[in-house]
Amino acid sequence: MAKLSLSLLLFFFFIFCINIGTVEPLNRAAHSQTRTFIEASCRTTRYPALCVKWLTRHASSDTPPTAQQLTRTALTVSLYRARRVKLYLVKVAKELKATKAKEYPVVRDCLVEMDDSVSQLSQSVGELCLLDPKAEMMSDDMYWHLDNVDTWVSTALTDASSCLDEFPGQRMSKMKATIKSKVLNVAQLTSNALALFHRYAAAAIEKHP
């Protein structure tokens, strides 16, 4: 069910965004080129193994993705995972509030941070779609879109990190450990997406000064 949900999310952005990668299986020839490109791109990230794992699952089925397509897919994966964590936190917070558990304020604050993160990532994916991959030169509008994406993804990462700060140390309940693990995954995916975006943006500016 989780794979279906992510497939639908990627398909949604395919409808509203030109040339986004799909989740169809790669043919053999394209697979080798795509994996090579993904592995090279992921070396610039902080969590390369995680980067390769997710992006090879959701790459273009026909040809190796462009840097923009790869960035968009990475952001969409981050958004999907952030939404999943948010829904989990909503459920946990509701249960804790009902029992007046002492952990409720911490989980509530984390939920607020993750809700903000979802909003920022959603905006960044939409903003990236406004960048014309066929543009021959950088316009003021393109610089503005790039700056927006950078700001929103950076803020989403800060939000996830702030949530992690609510769970310091190693000794904690199973519930807190589960939340920390889920949020950490979102933070790592978002960090990777931001690194890929920076790589794409730098190349775009250099190519179209």
PDB file of N, CA and C in Angstrom, residues 35-103:
ATOM      1  N   ARG A  35      21.417   4.018 -13.208  1.00  0.00           N
ATOM      2  CA  ARG A  35      22.048   3.720 -11.917  1.00  0.00           C
ATOM      3  C   ARG A  35      23.397   4.424 -11.806  1.00  0.00           C
ATOM      4  N   THR A  36      24.154   4.430 -12.897  1.00  0.00           N
ATOM      5  CA  THR A  36      25.454   5.106 -12.885  1.00  0.00           C
ATOM      6  C   THR A  36      25.288   6.586 -12.590  1.00  0.00           C
ATOM      7  N   PHE A  37      24.300   7.212 -13.243  1.00  0.00           N
ATOM      8  CA  PHE A  37      24.044   8.640 -13.030  1.00  0.00           C
ATOM      9  C   PHE A  37      23.580   8.902 -11.600  1.00  0.00           C
ATOM     10  N   ILE A  38      22.702   8.042 -11.096  1.00  0.00           N
ATOM     11  CA  ILE A  38      22.193   8.213  -9.737  1.00  0.00           C
ATOM     12  C   ILE A  38      23.310   8.052  -8.716  1.00  0.00           C
ATOM     13  N   GLU A  39      24.132   7.035  -8.882  1.00  0.00           N
ATOM     14  CA  GLU A  39      25.226   6.810  -7.934  1.00  0.00           C
ATOM     15  C   GLU A  39      26.203   7.982  -7.934  1.00  0.00           C
ATOM     16  N   ALA A  40      26.494   8.518  -9.115  1.00  0.00           N
ATOM     17  CA  ALA A  40      27.397   9.666  -9.199  1.00  0.00           C
ATOM     18  C   ALA A  40      26.783  10.890  -8.524  1.00  0.00           C
ATOM     19  N   SER A  41      25.494  11.092  -8.744  1.00  0.00           N
ATOM     20  CA  SER A  41      24.795  12.232  -8.140  1.00  0.00           C
ATOM     21  C   SER A  41      24.720  12.083  -6.626  1.00  0.00           C
ATOM     22  N   CYS A  42      24.463  10.889  -6.165  1.00  0.00           N
ATOM     23  CA  CYS A  42      24.282  10.645  -4.729  1.00  0.00           C
ATOM     24  C   CYS A  42      25.577  10.756  -3.937  1.00  0.00           C
ATOM     25  N   ARG A  43      26.715  10.722  -4.620  1.00  0.00           N
ATOM     26  CA  ARG A  43      27.993  10.891  -3.917  1.00  0.00           C
ATOM     27  C   ARG A  43      28.119  12.287  -3.318  1.00  0.00           C
ATOM     28  N   THR A  44      27.331  13.213  -3.830  1.00  0.00           N
ATOM     29  CA  THR A  44      27.378  14.583  -3.314  1.00  0.00           C
ATOM     30  C   THR A  44      26.492  14.755  -2.082  1.00  0.00           C
ATOM     31  N   THR A  45      25.749  13.723  -1.717  1.00  0.00           N
ATOM     32  CA  THR A  45      24.830  13.814  -0.582  1.00  0.00           C
ATOM     33  C   THR A  45      25.487  13.308   0.696  1.00  0.00           C
ATOM     34  N   ARG A  46      24.846  13.575   1.796  1.00  0.00           N
ATOM     35  CA  ARG A  46      25.376  13.151   3.098  1.00  0.00           C
ATOM     36  C   ARG A  46      25.060  11.684   3.388  1.00  0.00           C
ATOM     37  N   TYR A  47      24.006  11.177   2.776  1.00  0.00           N
ATOM     38  CA  TYR A  47      23.601   9.783   2.999  1.00  0.00           C
ATOM     39  C   TYR A  47      23.454   9.090   1.640  1.00  0.00           C
ATOM     40  N   PRO A  48      24.564   8.802   0.982  1.00  0.00           N
ATOM     41  CA  PRO A  48      24.531   8.274  -0.380  1.00  0.00           C
ATOM     42  C   PRO A  48      23.819   6.933  -0.537  1.00  0.00           C
ATOM     43  N   ALA A  49      23.983   6.034   0.420  1.00  0.00           N
ATOM     44  CA  ALA A  49      23.328   4.719   0.304  1.00  0.00           C
ATOM     45  C   ALA A  49      21.809   4.869   0.317  1.00  0.00           C
ATOM     46  N   LEU A  50      21.311   5.719   1.199  1.00  0.00           N
ATOM     47  CA  LEU A  50      19.873   5.984   1.267  1.00  0.00           C
ATOM     48  C   LEU A  50      19.405   6.658  -0.008  1.00  0.00           C
ATOM     49  N   CYS A  51      20.209   7.553  -0.529  1.00  0.00           N
ATOM     50  CA  CYS A  51      19.899   8.270  -1.765  1.00  0.00           C
ATOM     51  C   CYS A  51      19.744   7.299  -2.934  1.00  0.00           C
ATOM     52  N   VAL A  52      20.714   6.411  -3.102  1.00  0.00           N
ATOM     53  CA  VAL A  52      20.674   5.436  -4.196  1.00  0.00           C
ATOM     54  C   VAL A  52      19.485   4.495  -4.031  1.00  0.00           C
ATOM     55  N   LYS A  53      19.255   4.054  -2.815  1.00  0.00           N
ATOM     56  CA  LYS A  53      18.167   3.108  -2.535  1.00  0.00           C
ATOM     57  C   LYS A  53      16.822   3.636  -3.025  1.00  0.00           C
ATOM     58  N   TRP A  54      16.502   4.889  -2.686  1.00  0.00           N
ATOM     59  CA  TRP A  54      15.192   5.433  -3.036  1.00  0.00           C
ATOM     60  C   TRP A  54      15.111   5.875  -4.492  1.00  0.00           C
ATOM     61  N   LEU A  55      16.169   6.476  -5.003  1.00  0.00           N
ATOM     62  CA  LEU A  55      16.094   7.022  -6.362  1.00  0.00           C
ATOM     63  C   LEU A  55      16.129   5.936  -7.435  1.00  0.00           C
ATOM     64  N   THR A  56      16.807   4.838  -7.175  1.00  0.00           N
ATOM     65  CA  THR A  56      16.808   3.754  -8.160  1.00  0.00           C
ATOM     66  C   THR A  56      15.445   3.065  -8.224  1.00  0.00           C
ATOM     67  N   ARG A  57      14.669   3.192  -7.176  1.00  0.00           N
ATOM     68  CA  ARG A  57      13.317   2.619  -7.180  1.00  0.00           C
ATOM     69  C   ARG A  57      12.361   3.442  -8.033  1.00  0.00           C
ATOM     70  N   HIS A  58      12.611   4.732  -8.124  1.00  0.00           N
ATOM     71  CA  HIS A  58      11.643   5.634  -8.733  1.00  0.00           C
ATOM     72  C   HIS A  58      12.270   6.535  -9.789  1.00  0.00           C
ATOM     73  N   ALA A  59      12.970   5.912 -10.721  1.00  0.00           N
ATOM     74  CA  ALA A  59      13.614   6.661 -11.800  1.00  0.00           C
ATOM     75  C   ALA A  59      12.839   6.486 -13.095  1.00  0.00           C
ATOM     76  N   SER A  60      13.217   7.257 -14.097  1.00  0.00           N
ATOM     77  CA  SER A  60      12.560   7.194 -15.398  1.00  0.00           C
ATOM     78  C   SER A  60      12.712   5.817 -16.018  1.00  0.00           C
ATOM     79  N   SER A  61      11.674   5.350 -16.713  1.00  0.00           N
ATOM     80  CA  SER A  61      11.680   4.019 -17.299  1.00  0.00           C
ATOM     81  C   SER A  61      12.324   3.976 -18.676  1.00  0.00           C
ATOM     82  N   ASP A  62      12.469   5.120 -19.340  1.00  0.00           N
ATOM     83  CA  ASP A  62      12.942   5.131 -20.718  1.00  0.00           C
ATOM     84  C   ASP A  62      14.379   5.596 -20.871  1.00  0.00           C
ATOM     85  N   THR A  63      14.702   6.693 -20.238  1.00  0.00           N
ATOM     86  CA  THR A  63      16.036   7.262 -20.359  1.00  0.00           C
ATOM     87  C   THR A  63      16.541   7.695 -18.992  1.00  0.00           C
ATOM     88  N   PRO A  64      17.853   7.808 -18.822  1.00  0.00           N
ATOM     89  CA  PRO A  64      18.390   8.306 -17.552  1.00  0.00           C
ATOM     90  C   PRO A  64      17.803   9.678 -17.236  1.00  0.00           C
ATOM     91  N   PRO A  65      17.495   9.964 -15.988  1.00  0.00           N
ATOM     92  CA  PRO A  65      16.876  11.242 -15.626  1.00  0.00           C
ATOM     93  C   PRO A  65      17.859  12.396 -15.738  1.00  0.00           C
ATOM     94  N   THR A  66      17.322  13.577 -15.906  1.00  0.00           N
ATOM     95  CA  THR A  66      18.145  14.777 -15.847  1.00  0.00           C
ATOM     96  C   THR A  66      18.351  15.131 -14.382  1.00  0.00           C
ATOM     97  N   ALA A  67      19.236  16.086 -14.117  1.00  0.00           N
ATOM     98  CA  ALA A  67      19.472  16.519 -12.742  1.00  0.00           C
ATOM     99  C   ALA A  67      18.205  17.107 -12.133  1.00  0.00           C
ATOM    100  N   GLN A  68      17.419  17.815 -12.960  1.00  0.00           N
ATOM    101  CA  GLN A  68      16.175  18.395 -12.467  1.00  0.00           C
ATOM    102  C   GLN A  68      15.167  17.305 -12.123  1.00  0.00           C
ATOM    103  N   GLN A  69      15.055  16.292 -12.973  1.00  0.00           N
ATOM    104  CA  GLN A  69      14.127  15.192 -12.713  1.00  0.00           C
ATOM    105  C   GLN A  69      14.528  14.431 -11.448  1.00  0.00           C
ATOM    106  N   LEU A  70      15.834  14.225 -11.291  1.00  0.00           N
ATOM    107  CA  LEU A  70      16.315  13.494 -10.124  1.00  0.00           C
ATOM    108  C   LEU A  70      16.029  14.280  -8.848  1.00  0.00           C
ATOM    109  N   THR A  71      16.242  15.589  -8.914  1.00  0.00           N
ATOM    110  CA  THR A  71      15.949  16.442  -7.762  1.00  0.00           C
ATOM    111  C   THR A  71      14.468  16.406  -7.420  1.00  0.00           C
ATOM    112  N   ARG A  72      13.637  16.473  -8.456  1.00  0.00           N
ATOM    113  CA  ARG A  72      12.196  16.455  -8.236  1.00  0.00           C
ATOM    114  C   ARG A  72      11.748  15.134  -7.599  1.00  0.00           C
ATOM    115  N   THR A  73      12.305  14.042  -8.071  1.00  0.00           N
ATOM    116  CA  THR A  73      11.964  12.746  -7.498  1.00  0.00           C
ATOM    117  C   THR A  73      12.405  12.665  -6.048  1.00  0.00           C
ATOM    118  N   ALA A  74      13.606  13.160  -5.753  1.00  0.00           N
ATOM    119  CA  ALA A  74      14.110  13.148  -4.377  1.00  0.00           C
ATOM    120  C   ALA A  74      13.215  13.969  -3.452  1.00  0.00           C
ATOM    121  N   LEU A  75      12.782  15.125  -3.928  1.00  0.00           N
ATOM    122  CA  LEU A  75      11.893  15.966  -3.126  1.00  0.00           C
ATOM    123  C   LEU A  75      10.535  15.309  -2.927  1.00  0.00           C
ATOM    124  N   THR A  76      10.034  14.637  -3.964  1.00  0.00           N
ATOM    125  CA  THR A  76       8.745  13.970  -3.860  1.00  0.00           C
ATOM    126  C   THR A  76       8.802  12.819  -2.868  1.00  0.00           C
ATOM    127  N   VAL A  77       9.907  12.085  -2.868  1.00  0.00           N
ATOM    128  CA  VAL A  77      10.089  10.996  -1.897  1.00  0.00           C
ATOM    129  C   VAL A  77      10.124  11.567  -0.480  1.00  0.00           C
ATOM    130  N   SER A  78      10.846  12.662  -0.294  1.00  0.00           N
ATOM    131  CA  SER A  78      10.912  13.311   1.021  1.00  0.00           C
ATOM    132  C   SER A  78       9.525  13.757   1.479  1.00  0.00           C
ATOM    133  N   LEU A  79       8.771  14.335   0.555  1.00  0.00           N
ATOM    134  CA  LEU A  79       7.415  14.786   0.863  1.00  0.00           C
ATOM    135  C   LEU A  79       6.529  13.607   1.263  1.00  0.00           C
ATOM    136  N   TYR A  80       6.627  12.536   0.516  1.00  0.00           N
ATOM    137  CA  TYR A  80       5.836  11.338   0.812  1.00  0.00           C
ATOM    138  C   TYR A  80       6.147  10.803   2.209  1.00  0.00           C
ATOM    139  N   ARG A  81       7.428  10.682   2.526  1.00  0.00           N
ATOM    140  CA  ARG A  81       7.814  10.156   3.836  1.00  0.00           C
ATOM    141  C   ARG A  81       7.401  11.111   4.957  1.00  0.00           C
ATOM    142  N   ALA A  82       7.520  12.415   4.712  1.00  0.00           N
ATOM    143  CA  ALA A  82       7.128  13.402   5.712  1.00  0.00           C
ATOM    144  C   ALA A  82       5.631  13.324   5.995  1.00  0.00           C
ATOM    145  N   ARG A  83       4.838  13.133   4.943  1.00  0.00           N
ATOM    146  CA  ARG A  83       3.391  12.993   5.123  1.00  0.00           C
ATOM    147  C   ARG A  83       3.055  11.753   5.925  1.00  0.00           C
ATOM    148  N   ARG A  84       3.760  10.658   5.664  1.00  0.00           N
ATOM    149  CA  ARG A  84       3.536   9.419   6.411  1.00  0.00           C
ATOM    150  C   ARG A  84       3.836   9.617   7.897  1.00  0.00           C
ATOM    151  N   VAL A  85       4.926  10.289   8.183  1.00  0.00           N
ATOM    152  CA  VAL A  85       5.297  10.541   9.578  1.00  0.00           C
ATOM    153  C   VAL A  85       4.293  11.474  10.242  1.00  0.00           C
ATOM    154  N   LYS A  86       3.846  12.471   9.511  1.00  0.00           N
ATOM    155  CA  LYS A  86       2.852  13.395  10.058  1.00  0.00           C
ATOM    156  C   LYS A  86       1.573  12.640  10.458  1.00  0.00           C
ATOM    157  N   LEU A  87       1.101  11.763   9.588  1.00  0.00           N
ATOM    158  CA  LEU A  87      -0.102  10.984   9.895  1.00  0.00           C
ATOM    159  C   LEU A  87       0.109  10.100  11.118  1.00  0.00           C
ATOM    160  N   TYR A  88       1.308   9.549  11.238  1.00  0.00           N
ATOM    161  CA  TYR A  88       1.624   8.722  12.406  1.00  0.00           C
ATOM    162  C   TYR A  88       1.598   9.570  13.677  1.00  0.00           C
ATOM    163  N   LEU A  89       2.172  10.762  13.612  1.00  0.00           N
ATOM    164  CA  LEU A  89       2.203  11.644  14.779  1.00  0.00           C
ATOM    165  C   LEU A  89       0.807  12.125  15.168  1.00  0.00           C
ATOM    166  N   VAL A  90      -0.045  12.348  14.187  1.00  0.00           N
ATOM    167  CA  VAL A  90      -1.424  12.734  14.470  1.00  0.00           C
ATOM    168  C   VAL A  90      -2.101  11.645  15.290  1.00  0.00           C
ATOM    169  N   LYS A  91      -1.901  10.400  14.898  1.00  0.00           N
ATOM    170  CA  LYS A  91      -2.490   9.256  15.598  1.00  0.00           C
ATOM    171  C   LYS A  91      -1.945   9.143  17.023  1.00  0.00           C
ATOM    172  N   VAL A  92      -0.619   9.236  17.158  1.00  0.00           N
ATOM    173  CA  VAL A  92      -0.001   9.113  18.484  1.00  0.00           C
ATOM    174  C   VAL A  92      -0.412  10.271  19.390  1.00  0.00           C
ATOM    175  N   ALA A  93      -0.407  11.486  18.858  1.00  0.00           N
ATOM    176  CA  ALA A  93      -0.770  12.663  19.654  1.00  0.00           C
ATOM    177  C   ALA A  93      -2.211  12.566  20.152  1.00  0.00           C
ATOM    178  N   LYS A  94      -3.090  12.066  19.301  1.00  0.00           N
ATOM    179  CA  LYS A  94      -4.495  11.917  19.683  1.00  0.00           C
ATOM    180  C   LYS A  94      -4.631  10.942  20.847  1.00  0.00           C
ATOM    181  N   GLU A  95      -3.903   9.840  20.780  1.00  0.00           N
ATOM    182  CA  GLU A  95      -3.958   8.836  21.851  1.00  0.00           C
ATOM    183  C   GLU A  95      -3.366   9.384  23.145  1.00  0.00           C
ATOM    184  N   LEU A  96      -2.262  10.102  23.042  1.00  0.00           N
ATOM    185  CA  LEU A  96      -1.613  10.651  24.238  1.00  0.00           C
ATOM    186  C   LEU A  96      -2.468  11.738  24.885  1.00  0.00           C
ATOM    187  N   LYS A  97      -3.112  12.541  24.066  1.00  0.00           N
ATOM    188  CA  LYS A  97      -3.964  13.600  24.604  1.00  0.00           C
ATOM    189  C   LYS A  97      -5.156  13.008  25.343  1.00  0.00           C
ATOM    190  N   ALA A  98      -5.701  11.939  24.788  1.00  0.00           N
ATOM    191  CA  ALA A  98      -6.867  11.297  25.409  1.00  0.00           C
ATOM    192  C   ALA A  98      -6.536  10.733  26.777  1.00  0.00           C
ATOM    193  N   THR A  99      -5.310  10.251  26.936  1.00  0.00           N
ATOM    194  CA  THR A  99      -4.909   9.663  28.226  1.00  0.00           C
ATOM    195  C   THR A  99      -4.163  10.660  29.113  1.00  0.00           C
ATOM    196  N   LYS A 100      -4.027  11.895  28.630  1.00  0.00           N
ATOM    197  CA  LYS A 100      -3.322  12.952  29.355  1.00  0.00           C
ATOM    198  C   LYS A 100      -1.902  12.526  29.726  1.00  0.00           C
ATOM    199  N   ALA A 101      -1.254  11.857  28.785  1.00  0.00           N
ATOM    200  CA  ALA A 101       0.107  11.361  29.002  1.00  0.00           C
ATOM    201  C   ALA A 101       1.103  12.518  29.034  1.00  0.00           C
ATOM    202  N   LYS A 102       2.143  12.359  29.824  1.00  0.00           N
ATOM    203  CA  LYS A 102       3.132  13.430  29.971  1.00  0.00           C
ATOM    204  C   LYS A 102       3.929  13.658  28.688  1.00  0.00           C
ATOM    205  N   GLU A 103       3.948  12.649  27.785  1.00  0.00           N
ATOM    206  CA  GLU A 103       4.683  12.788  26.540  1.00  0.00           C
ATOM    207  C   GLU A 103       3.940  13.628  25.489  1.00  0.00           C
TER     208      GLU A 103
END
